Coordinates of C-alpha atoms in Angstrom, one line a residue:
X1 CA 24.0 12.9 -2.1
X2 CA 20.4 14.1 -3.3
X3 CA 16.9 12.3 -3.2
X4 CA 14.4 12.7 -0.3
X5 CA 13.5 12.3 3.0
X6 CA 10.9 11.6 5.5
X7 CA 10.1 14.7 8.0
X8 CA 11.8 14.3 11.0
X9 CA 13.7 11.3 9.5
X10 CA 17.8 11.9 9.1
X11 CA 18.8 11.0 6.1
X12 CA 17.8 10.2 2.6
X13 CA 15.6 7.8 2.0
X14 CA 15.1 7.7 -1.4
X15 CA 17.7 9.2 -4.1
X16 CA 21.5 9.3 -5.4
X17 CA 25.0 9.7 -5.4
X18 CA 27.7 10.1 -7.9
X19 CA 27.6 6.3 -8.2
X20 CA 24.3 4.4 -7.0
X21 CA 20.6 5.0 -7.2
X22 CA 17.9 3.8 -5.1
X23 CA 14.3 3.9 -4.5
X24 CA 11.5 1.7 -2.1
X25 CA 8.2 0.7 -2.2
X26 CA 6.0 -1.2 0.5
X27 CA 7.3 -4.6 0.5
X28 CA 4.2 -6.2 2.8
X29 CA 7.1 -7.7 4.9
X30 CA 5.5 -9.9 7.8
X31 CA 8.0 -8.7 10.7
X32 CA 4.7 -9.4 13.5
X33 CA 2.3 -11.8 15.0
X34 CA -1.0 -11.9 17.3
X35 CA 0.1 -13.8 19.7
X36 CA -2.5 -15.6 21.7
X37 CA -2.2 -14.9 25.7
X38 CA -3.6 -17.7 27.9
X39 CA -4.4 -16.3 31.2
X40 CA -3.8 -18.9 34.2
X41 CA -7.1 -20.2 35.6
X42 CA -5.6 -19.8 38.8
X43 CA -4.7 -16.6 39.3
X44 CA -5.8 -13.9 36.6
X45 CA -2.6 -11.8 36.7
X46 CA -0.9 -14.4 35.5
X47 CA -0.7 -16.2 31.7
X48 CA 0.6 -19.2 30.4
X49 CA 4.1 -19.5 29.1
X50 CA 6.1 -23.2 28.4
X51 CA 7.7 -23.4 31.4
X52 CA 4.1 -22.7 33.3
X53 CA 2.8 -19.6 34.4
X54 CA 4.5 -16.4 34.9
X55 CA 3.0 -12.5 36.1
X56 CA 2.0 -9.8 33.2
X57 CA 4.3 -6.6 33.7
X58 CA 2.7 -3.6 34.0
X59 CA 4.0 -0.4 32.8
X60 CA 2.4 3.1 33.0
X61 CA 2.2 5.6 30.4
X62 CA 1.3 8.9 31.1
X63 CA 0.1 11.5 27.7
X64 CA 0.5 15.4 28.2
X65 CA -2.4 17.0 26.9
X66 CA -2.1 20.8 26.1
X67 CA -4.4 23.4 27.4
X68 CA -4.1 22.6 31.2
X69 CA -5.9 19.3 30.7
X70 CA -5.1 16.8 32.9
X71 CA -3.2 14.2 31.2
X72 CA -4.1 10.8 30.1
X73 CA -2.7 8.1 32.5
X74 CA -2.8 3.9 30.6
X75 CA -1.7 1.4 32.6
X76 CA -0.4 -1.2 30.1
X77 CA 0.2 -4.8 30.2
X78 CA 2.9 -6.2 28.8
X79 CA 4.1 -10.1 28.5
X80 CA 7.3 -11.6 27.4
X81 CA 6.1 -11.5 23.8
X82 CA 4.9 -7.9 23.4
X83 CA 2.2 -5.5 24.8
X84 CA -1.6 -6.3 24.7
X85 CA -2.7 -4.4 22.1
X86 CA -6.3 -6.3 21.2
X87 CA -8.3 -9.1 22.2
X88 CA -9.6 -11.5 19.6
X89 CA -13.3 -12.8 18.9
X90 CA -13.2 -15.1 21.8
X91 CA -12.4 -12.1 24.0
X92 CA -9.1 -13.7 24.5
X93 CA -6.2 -11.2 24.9
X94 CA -3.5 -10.7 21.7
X95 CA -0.1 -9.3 22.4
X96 CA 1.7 -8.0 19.5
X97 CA 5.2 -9.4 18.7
X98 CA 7.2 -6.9 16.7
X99 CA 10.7 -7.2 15.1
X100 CA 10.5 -3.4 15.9
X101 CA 10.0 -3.9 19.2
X102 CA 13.6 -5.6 19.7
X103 CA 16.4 -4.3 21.2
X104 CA 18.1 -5.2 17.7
X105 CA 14.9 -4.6 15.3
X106 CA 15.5 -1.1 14.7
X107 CA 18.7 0.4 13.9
X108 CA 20.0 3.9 11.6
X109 CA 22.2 1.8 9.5
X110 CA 19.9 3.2 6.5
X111 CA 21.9 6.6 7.0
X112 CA 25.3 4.6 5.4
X113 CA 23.3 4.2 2.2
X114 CA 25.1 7.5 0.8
X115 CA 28.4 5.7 1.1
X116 CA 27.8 2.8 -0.9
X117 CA 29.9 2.7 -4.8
X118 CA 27.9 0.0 -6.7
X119 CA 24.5 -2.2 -6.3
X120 CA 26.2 -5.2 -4.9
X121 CA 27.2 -2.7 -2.1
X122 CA 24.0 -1.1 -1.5
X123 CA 22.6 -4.3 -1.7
X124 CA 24.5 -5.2 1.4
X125 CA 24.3 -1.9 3.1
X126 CA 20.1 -2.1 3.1
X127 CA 20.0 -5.4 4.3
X128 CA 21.9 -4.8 7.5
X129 CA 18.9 -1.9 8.1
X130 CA 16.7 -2.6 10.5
X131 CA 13.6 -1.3 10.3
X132 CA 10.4 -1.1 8.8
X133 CA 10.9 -3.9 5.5
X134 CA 10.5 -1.9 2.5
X135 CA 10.9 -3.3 -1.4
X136 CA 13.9 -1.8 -2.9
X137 CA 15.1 -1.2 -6.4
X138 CA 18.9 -0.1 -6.9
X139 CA 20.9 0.4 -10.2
X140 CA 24.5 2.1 -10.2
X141 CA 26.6 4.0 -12.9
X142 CA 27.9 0.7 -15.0
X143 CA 24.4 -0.5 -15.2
X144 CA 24.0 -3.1 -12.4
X145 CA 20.5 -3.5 -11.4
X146 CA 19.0 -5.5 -8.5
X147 CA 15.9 -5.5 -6.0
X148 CA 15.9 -6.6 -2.1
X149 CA 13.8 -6.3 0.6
X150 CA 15.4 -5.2 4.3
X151 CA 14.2 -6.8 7.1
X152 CA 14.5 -7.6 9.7
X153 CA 11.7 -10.6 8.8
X154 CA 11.1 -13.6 11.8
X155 CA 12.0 -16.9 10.9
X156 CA 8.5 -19.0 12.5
X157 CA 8.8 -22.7 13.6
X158 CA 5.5 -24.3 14.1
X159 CA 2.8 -21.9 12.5
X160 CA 3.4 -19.4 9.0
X161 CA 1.9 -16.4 11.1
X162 CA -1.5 -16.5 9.0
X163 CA -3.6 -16.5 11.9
X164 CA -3.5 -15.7 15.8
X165 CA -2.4 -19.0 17.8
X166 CA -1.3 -19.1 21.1
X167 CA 2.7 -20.0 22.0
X168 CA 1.8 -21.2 25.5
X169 CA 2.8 -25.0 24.4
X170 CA 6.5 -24.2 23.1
X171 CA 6.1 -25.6 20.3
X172 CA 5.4 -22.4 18.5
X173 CA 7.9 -19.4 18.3
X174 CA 10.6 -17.6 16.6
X175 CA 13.9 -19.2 15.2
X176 CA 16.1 -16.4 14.4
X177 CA 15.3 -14.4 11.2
X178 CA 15.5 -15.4 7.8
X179 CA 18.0 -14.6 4.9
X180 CA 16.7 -11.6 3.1
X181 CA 15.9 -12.0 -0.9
X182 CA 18.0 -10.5 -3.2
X183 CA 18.3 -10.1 -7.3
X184 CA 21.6 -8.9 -8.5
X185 CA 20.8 -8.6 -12.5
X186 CA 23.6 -7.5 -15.1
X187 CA 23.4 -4.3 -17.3
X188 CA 21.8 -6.8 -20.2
X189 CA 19.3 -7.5 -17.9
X190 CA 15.6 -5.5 -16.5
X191 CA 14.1 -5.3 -13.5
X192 CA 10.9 -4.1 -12.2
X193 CA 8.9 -3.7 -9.1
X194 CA 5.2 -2.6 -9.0
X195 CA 4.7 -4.5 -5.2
X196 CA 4.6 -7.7 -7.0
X197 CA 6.0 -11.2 -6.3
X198 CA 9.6 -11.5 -7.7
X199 CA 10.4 -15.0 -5.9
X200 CA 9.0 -18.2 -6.0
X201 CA 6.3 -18.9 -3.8
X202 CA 7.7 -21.7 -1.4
X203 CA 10.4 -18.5 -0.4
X204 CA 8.4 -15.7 -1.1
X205 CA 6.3 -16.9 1.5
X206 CA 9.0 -17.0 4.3
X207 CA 8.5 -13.2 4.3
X208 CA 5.2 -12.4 2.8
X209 CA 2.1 -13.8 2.1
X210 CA 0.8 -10.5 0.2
X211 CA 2.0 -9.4 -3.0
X212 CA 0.0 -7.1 -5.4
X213 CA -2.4 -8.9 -8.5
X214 CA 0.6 -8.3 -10.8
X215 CA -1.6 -6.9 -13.8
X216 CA 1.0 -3.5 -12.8
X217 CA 3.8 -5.8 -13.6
X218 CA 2.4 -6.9 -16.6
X219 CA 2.1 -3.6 -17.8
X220 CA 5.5 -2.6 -17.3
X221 CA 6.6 -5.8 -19.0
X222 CA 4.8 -4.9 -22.0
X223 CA 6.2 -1.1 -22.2
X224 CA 9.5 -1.6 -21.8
X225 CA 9.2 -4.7 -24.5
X226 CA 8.1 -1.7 -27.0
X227 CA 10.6 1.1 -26.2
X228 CA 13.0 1.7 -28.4
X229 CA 15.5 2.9 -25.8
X230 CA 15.1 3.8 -21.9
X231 CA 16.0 7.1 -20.7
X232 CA 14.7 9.0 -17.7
X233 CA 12.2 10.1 -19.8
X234 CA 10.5 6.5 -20.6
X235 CA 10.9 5.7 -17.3
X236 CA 8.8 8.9 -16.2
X237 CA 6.0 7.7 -19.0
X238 CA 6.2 4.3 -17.9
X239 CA 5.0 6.0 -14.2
X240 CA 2.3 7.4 -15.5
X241 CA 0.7 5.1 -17.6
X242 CA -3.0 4.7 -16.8
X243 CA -4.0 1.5 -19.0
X244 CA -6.1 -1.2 -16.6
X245 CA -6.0 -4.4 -18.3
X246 CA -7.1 -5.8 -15.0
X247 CA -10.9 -4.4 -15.7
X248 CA -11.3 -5.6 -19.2
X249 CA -12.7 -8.6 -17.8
X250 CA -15.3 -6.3 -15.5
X251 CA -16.4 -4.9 -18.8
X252 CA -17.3 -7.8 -20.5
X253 CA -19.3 -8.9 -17.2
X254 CA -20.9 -5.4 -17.4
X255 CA -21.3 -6.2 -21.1
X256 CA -23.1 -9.6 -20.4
X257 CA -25.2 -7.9 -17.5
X258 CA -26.6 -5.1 -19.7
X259 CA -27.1 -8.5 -22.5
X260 CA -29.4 -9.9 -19.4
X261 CA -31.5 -7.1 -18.7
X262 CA -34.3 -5.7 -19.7
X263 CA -33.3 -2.8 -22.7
X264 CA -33.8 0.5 -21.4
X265 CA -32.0 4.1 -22.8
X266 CA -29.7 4.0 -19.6
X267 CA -28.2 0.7 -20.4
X268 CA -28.2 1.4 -24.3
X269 CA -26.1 4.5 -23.3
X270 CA -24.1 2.6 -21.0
X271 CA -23.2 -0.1 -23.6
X272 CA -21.6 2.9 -26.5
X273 CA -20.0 3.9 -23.6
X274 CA -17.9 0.2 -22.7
X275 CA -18.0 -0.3 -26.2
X276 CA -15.7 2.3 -27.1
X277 CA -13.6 2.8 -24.0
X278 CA -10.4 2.7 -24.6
X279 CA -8.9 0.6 -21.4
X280 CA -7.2 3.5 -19.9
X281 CA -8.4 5.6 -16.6
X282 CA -8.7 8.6 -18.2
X283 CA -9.5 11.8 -16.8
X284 CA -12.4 12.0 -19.5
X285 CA -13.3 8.1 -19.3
X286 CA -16.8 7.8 -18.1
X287 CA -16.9 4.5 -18.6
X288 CA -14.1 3.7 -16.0
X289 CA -16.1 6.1 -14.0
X290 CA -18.9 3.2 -13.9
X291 CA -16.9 0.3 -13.8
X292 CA -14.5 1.5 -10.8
X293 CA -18.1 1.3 -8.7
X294 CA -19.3 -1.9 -10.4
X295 CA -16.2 -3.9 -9.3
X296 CA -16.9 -2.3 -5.7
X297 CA -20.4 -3.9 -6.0
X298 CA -19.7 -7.1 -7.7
X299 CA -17.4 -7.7 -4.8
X300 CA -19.6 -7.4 -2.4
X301 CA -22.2 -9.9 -4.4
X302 CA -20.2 -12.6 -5.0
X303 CA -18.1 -12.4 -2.0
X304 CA -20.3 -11.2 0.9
X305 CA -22.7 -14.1 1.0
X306 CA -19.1 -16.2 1.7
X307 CA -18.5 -14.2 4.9
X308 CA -21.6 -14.5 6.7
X309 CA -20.6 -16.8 9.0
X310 CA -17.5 -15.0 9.7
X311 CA -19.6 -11.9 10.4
X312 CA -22.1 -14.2 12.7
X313 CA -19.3 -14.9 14.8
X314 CA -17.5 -11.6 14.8
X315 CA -19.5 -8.7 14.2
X316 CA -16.0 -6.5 14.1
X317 CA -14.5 -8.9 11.2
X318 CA -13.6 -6.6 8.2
X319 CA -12.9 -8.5 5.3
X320 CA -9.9 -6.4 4.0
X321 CA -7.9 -8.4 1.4
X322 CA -5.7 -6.8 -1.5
X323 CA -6.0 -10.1 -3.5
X324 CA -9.7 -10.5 -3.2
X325 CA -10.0 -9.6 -7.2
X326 CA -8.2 -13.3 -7.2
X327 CA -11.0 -15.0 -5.5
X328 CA -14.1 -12.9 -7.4
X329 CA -12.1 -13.6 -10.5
X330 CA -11.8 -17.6 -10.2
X331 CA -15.7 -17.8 -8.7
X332 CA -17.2 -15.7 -12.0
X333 CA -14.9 -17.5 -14.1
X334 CA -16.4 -21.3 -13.1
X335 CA -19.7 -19.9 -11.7
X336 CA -20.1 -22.6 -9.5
X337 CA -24.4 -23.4 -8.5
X338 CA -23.3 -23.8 -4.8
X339 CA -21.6 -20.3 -4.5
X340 CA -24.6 -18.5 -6.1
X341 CA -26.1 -16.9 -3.2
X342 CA -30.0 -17.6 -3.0
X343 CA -31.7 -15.2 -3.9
X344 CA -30.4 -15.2 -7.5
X345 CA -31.6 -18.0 -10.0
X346 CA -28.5 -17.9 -12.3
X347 CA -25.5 -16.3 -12.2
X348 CA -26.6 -13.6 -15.1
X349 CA -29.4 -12.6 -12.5
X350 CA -26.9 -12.0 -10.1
X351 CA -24.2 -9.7 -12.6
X352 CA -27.5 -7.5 -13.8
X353 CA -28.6 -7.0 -10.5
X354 CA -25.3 -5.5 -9.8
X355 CA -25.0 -3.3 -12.9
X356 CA -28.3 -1.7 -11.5
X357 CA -27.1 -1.4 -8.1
X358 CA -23.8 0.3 -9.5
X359 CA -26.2 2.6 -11.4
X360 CA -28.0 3.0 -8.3
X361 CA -25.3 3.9 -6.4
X362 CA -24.0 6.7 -8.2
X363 CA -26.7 8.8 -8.5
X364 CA -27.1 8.1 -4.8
X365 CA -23.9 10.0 -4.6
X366 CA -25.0 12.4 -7.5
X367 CA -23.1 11.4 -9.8
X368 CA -24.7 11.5 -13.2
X369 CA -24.3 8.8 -15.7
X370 CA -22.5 10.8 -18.0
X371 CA -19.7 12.1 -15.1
X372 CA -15.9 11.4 -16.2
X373 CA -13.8 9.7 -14.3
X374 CA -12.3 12.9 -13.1
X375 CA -14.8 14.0 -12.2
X376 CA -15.0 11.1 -9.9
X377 CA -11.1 11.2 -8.6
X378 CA -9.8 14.7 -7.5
X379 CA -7.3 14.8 -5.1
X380 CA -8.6 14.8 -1.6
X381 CA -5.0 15.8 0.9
X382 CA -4.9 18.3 3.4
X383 CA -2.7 19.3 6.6
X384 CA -3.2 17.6 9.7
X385 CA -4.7 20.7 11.2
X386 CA -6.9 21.7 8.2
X387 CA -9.6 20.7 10.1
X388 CA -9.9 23.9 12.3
X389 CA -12.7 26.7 11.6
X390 CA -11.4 29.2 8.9
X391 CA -7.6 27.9 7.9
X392 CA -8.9 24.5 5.5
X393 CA -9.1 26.6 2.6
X394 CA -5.7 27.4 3.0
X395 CA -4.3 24.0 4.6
X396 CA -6.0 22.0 1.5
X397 CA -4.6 21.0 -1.9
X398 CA -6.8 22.3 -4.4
X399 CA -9.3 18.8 -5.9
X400 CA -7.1 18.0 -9.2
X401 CA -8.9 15.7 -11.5
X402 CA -6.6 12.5 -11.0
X403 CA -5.9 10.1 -13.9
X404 CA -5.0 6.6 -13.1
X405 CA -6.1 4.2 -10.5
X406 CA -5.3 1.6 -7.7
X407 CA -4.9 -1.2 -10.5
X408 CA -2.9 1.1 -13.1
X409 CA 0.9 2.1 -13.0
X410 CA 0.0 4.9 -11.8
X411 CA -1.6 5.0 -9.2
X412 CA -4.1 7.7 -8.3
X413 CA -7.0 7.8 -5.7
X414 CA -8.6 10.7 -4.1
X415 CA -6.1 10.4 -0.7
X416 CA -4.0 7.6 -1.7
X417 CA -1.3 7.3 -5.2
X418 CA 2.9 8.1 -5.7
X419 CA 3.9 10.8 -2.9
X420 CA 7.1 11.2 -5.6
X421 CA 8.4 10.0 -8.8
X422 CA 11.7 9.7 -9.5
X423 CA 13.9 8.7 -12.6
X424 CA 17.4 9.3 -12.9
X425 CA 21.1 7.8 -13.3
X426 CA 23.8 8.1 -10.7
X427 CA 26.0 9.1 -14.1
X428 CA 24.2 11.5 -15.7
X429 CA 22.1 12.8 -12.6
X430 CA 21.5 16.0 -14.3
X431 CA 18.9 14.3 -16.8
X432 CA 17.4 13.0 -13.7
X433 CA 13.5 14.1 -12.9
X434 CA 12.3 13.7 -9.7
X435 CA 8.8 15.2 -8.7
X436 CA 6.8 15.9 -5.2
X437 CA 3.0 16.0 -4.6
X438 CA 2.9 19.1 -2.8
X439 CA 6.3 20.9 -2.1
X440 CA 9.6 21.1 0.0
X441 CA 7.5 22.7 3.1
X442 CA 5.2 21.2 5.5
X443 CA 4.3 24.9 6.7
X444 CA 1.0 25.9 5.0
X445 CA 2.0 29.1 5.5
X446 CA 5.2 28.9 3.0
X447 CA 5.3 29.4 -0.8
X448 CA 6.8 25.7 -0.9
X449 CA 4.1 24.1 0.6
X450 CA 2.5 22.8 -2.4
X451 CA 4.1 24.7 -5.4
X452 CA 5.5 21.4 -6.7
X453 CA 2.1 20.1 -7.0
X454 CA 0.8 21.5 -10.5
X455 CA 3.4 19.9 -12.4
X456 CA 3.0 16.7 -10.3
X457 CA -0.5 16.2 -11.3
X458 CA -0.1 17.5 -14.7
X459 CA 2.9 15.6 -15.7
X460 CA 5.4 18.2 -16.0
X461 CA 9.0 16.7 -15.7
X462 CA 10.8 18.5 -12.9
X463 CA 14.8 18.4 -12.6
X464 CA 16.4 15.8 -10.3
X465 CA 19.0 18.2 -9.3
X466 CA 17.8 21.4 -7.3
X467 CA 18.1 24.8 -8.6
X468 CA 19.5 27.9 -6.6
X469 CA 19.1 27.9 -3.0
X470 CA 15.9 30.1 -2.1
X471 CA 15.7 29.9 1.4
X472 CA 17.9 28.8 4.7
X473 CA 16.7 27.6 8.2
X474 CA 18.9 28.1 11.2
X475 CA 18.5 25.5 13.6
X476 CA 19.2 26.9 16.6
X477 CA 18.9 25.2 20.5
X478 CA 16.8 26.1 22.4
X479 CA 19.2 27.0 25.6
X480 CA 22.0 28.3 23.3
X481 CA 23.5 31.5 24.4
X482 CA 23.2 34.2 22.8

């Protein structure tokens, strides 16, 4: 067994053995809900439930806080559906139903991945994990391949979970769960995941109602259509392609924008510069430099006139959407009159209004109009403590200019991209290449805290299968005799 593991998590989470491979992703599994708490006119210590009215538990938690402090004492309420975690616009209270806050919704049964022979197998062996629902990929040594997601994921009856509701009535709640997806292709077949939709929406939906834009997808479509052969290699190229066909259409709106303004040297320079980019977020691109803040701004033009309201009720409302590209996309597409805000008198106004504000913004943030886009996107991790007077210079990953971005195959932004990459065969693991962003060590004080990093961000293949043992930890109790 080799692959991975989360600190202070047994097991491997991602890797190998002699006969099955597997990896995960985020799978934007909806395993909770808001649920709307109706507190009984009568008697404030008391909310509504179907049968009629029924007390709030109350449980106290006490936090130990170091240095003599005395420690933090919460009182929390709790209801048969979960703690109160929030309270919504109205100032109503929300508990927070959880399939991880179950007897039954968390369980180690991950730990028996090691154990499983062939895909159909592991397959079977992730789904009966409970735990955080993650988007998996498996292949084994004759060449099955297949994706799942684990769950566990509710199955709702009365309401799809989009927004808060209260459960008061009955008539709302949770059935059971559902039956977890599953694709079980042959060797002759491909599958791919970039944290896009693989089902059909009617099911899809059952368990998510977020899946990435899948211009990632595409991508990988299109590469593996061209190789010749996959190998580990490929696959490792394939991980760190930087092409963003999902801005081409930015640039021709930046294009346009540049057509409606008034000619200046800035805007000629900014035109040979779209002109010639090549589409990929280069390290040396400075026209992706421009464009990553024009999208930012655009967004916020077409879409923040829209939520308004939303803001008039709630001033807390953050509009935080991974598929909001859809929705700018589909309104600059059709340019409807009635979605122009009001200020503008046609919709070119608006789209050269915000090329200058993009303009505007960088230089407001010092960055000059000929900046690359590494420049721009250097790695920006540290250590949890990194913070304190005197040790960030040595608790900080030194600022690597990052290719790639949120909307290419790789992904790369300042605090944010592939924590490891990982390519290999359960029969021929010793071909494999799996790399780390940082190293083996959480301790900045060890040699191994980030001396995996270089080749990470410089694309160096590493070997799946570890070399010589360097060091050993004794893990010793702490009332062992000695």
């Amino acid at each position: 067994l080799k692959g991975v593991s989360i600190p202070g998590v047994p097991g491997v989470l991602i890797g190998a053995n002699n006969d099955v491979a597997w990896g995960a992703t985020v799978s934007y599994g909806d395993q909770s809900d808001y649920v709307v708490i109706e507190i009984d006119a009568t008697n404030p210590e008391r909310y509504l439930v179907p049968t009629g009215a029924e007390p709030f538990t109350v449980e106290q938690e006490t936090i130990a806080i170091a240095g003599g402090v005395e420690p933090l004492i919460l009182q929390v309420r709790s209801t048969r559906w979960g703690p109160i975690v929030d309270s919504d616009w109205q100032n109503r209270p929300l508990a927070l139903h959880a399939t991880w806050l179950d007897a039954d919704g968390l369980n180690m049964s991950l730990l028996d991945i090691h154990e499983a022979r062939n895909t159909e197998d592991a397959i079977k062996r992730l789904g009966e994990w409970h735990g955080p629902s993650l988007n998996w990929m498996v292949a084994d040594g004759q060449g099955a391949v297949a994706w799942t997601v684990n769950g566990p994921i509710p199955a709702r009856r009365g309401f799809d979970g989009t927004v808060p509701e209260s459960w008061a009535n009955g008539r709302l709640n949770w059935s059971g769960t559902i039956e977890l997806p599953a694709i079980i292709a042959s060797k002759d077949d491909t599958l791919f995941s970039a944290n896009n939709r693989q089902l059909a929406a009617p099911y899809s939906k059952l368990f998510s109602r977020i899946a990435l834009a899948p211009f990632r997808a595409s991508r990988i479509a299109n590469l593996l259509a061209q190789a010749q052969d996959v190998d580990e290699r490929t696959s490792f190229d394939i991980q760190l392609d930087t092409r963003v066909g999902a801005y081409d259409f930015l640039r021709e709106l930046a294009l346009e924008a540049i057509d409606a303004s008034a000619a200046s040297p800035d805007l000629a320079a900014l035109r040979k510069q779209l002109v010639e980019w090549d589409g990929f977020a280069s390290t040396t691109s400075t026209a992706f430099a421009t464009l990553d803040v024009f999208y930012d701004t655009l967004l916020e033009a077409v879409l923040g006139p829209l939520l308004q309201t939303v803001y008039a009720v709630d001033s807390s409302f953050i509009y935080r959407w991974p598929l909001a590209d859809e929705a700018l996309r589909r309104i600059v597409d059709e340019r409807p009159q009635h979605l122009l805000p009001g200020q503008y008198s046609d919709w070119q106004s608006l789209l050269a209004d915000a090329l200058a504000q993009t303009l505007k913004i960088r230089r407001e943030r010092g960055i000059a109009d000929d900046t690359s886009w590494g420049e721009a996107n250097r790695l920006n991790v540290s250590h949890p403590l990194a913070n304190i007077p005197l040790l960030g210079r040595v608790m900080r990953f030194p600022e690597i200019a990052l290719p790639g971005s949120h909307a290419s195959v790789r992904v790369a932004r300042p605090g944010f991209g592939a924590v490891l990459r990982m390519n290999v065969s359960p029969a021929a693991p010793e071909r494999g290449i799996l790399q780390l962003a940082g190293g083996q060590s959480g301790h900045f004080l060890s040699s191994h805290f980030d001396d995996l990093l270089h080749a990470w961000a410089t694309d160096e293949p590493t070997p799946f299968l570890a070399g010589p043992t360097i060091e050993l930890f004794d893990l010793v109790p702490a009332n062992a005799q000695k």
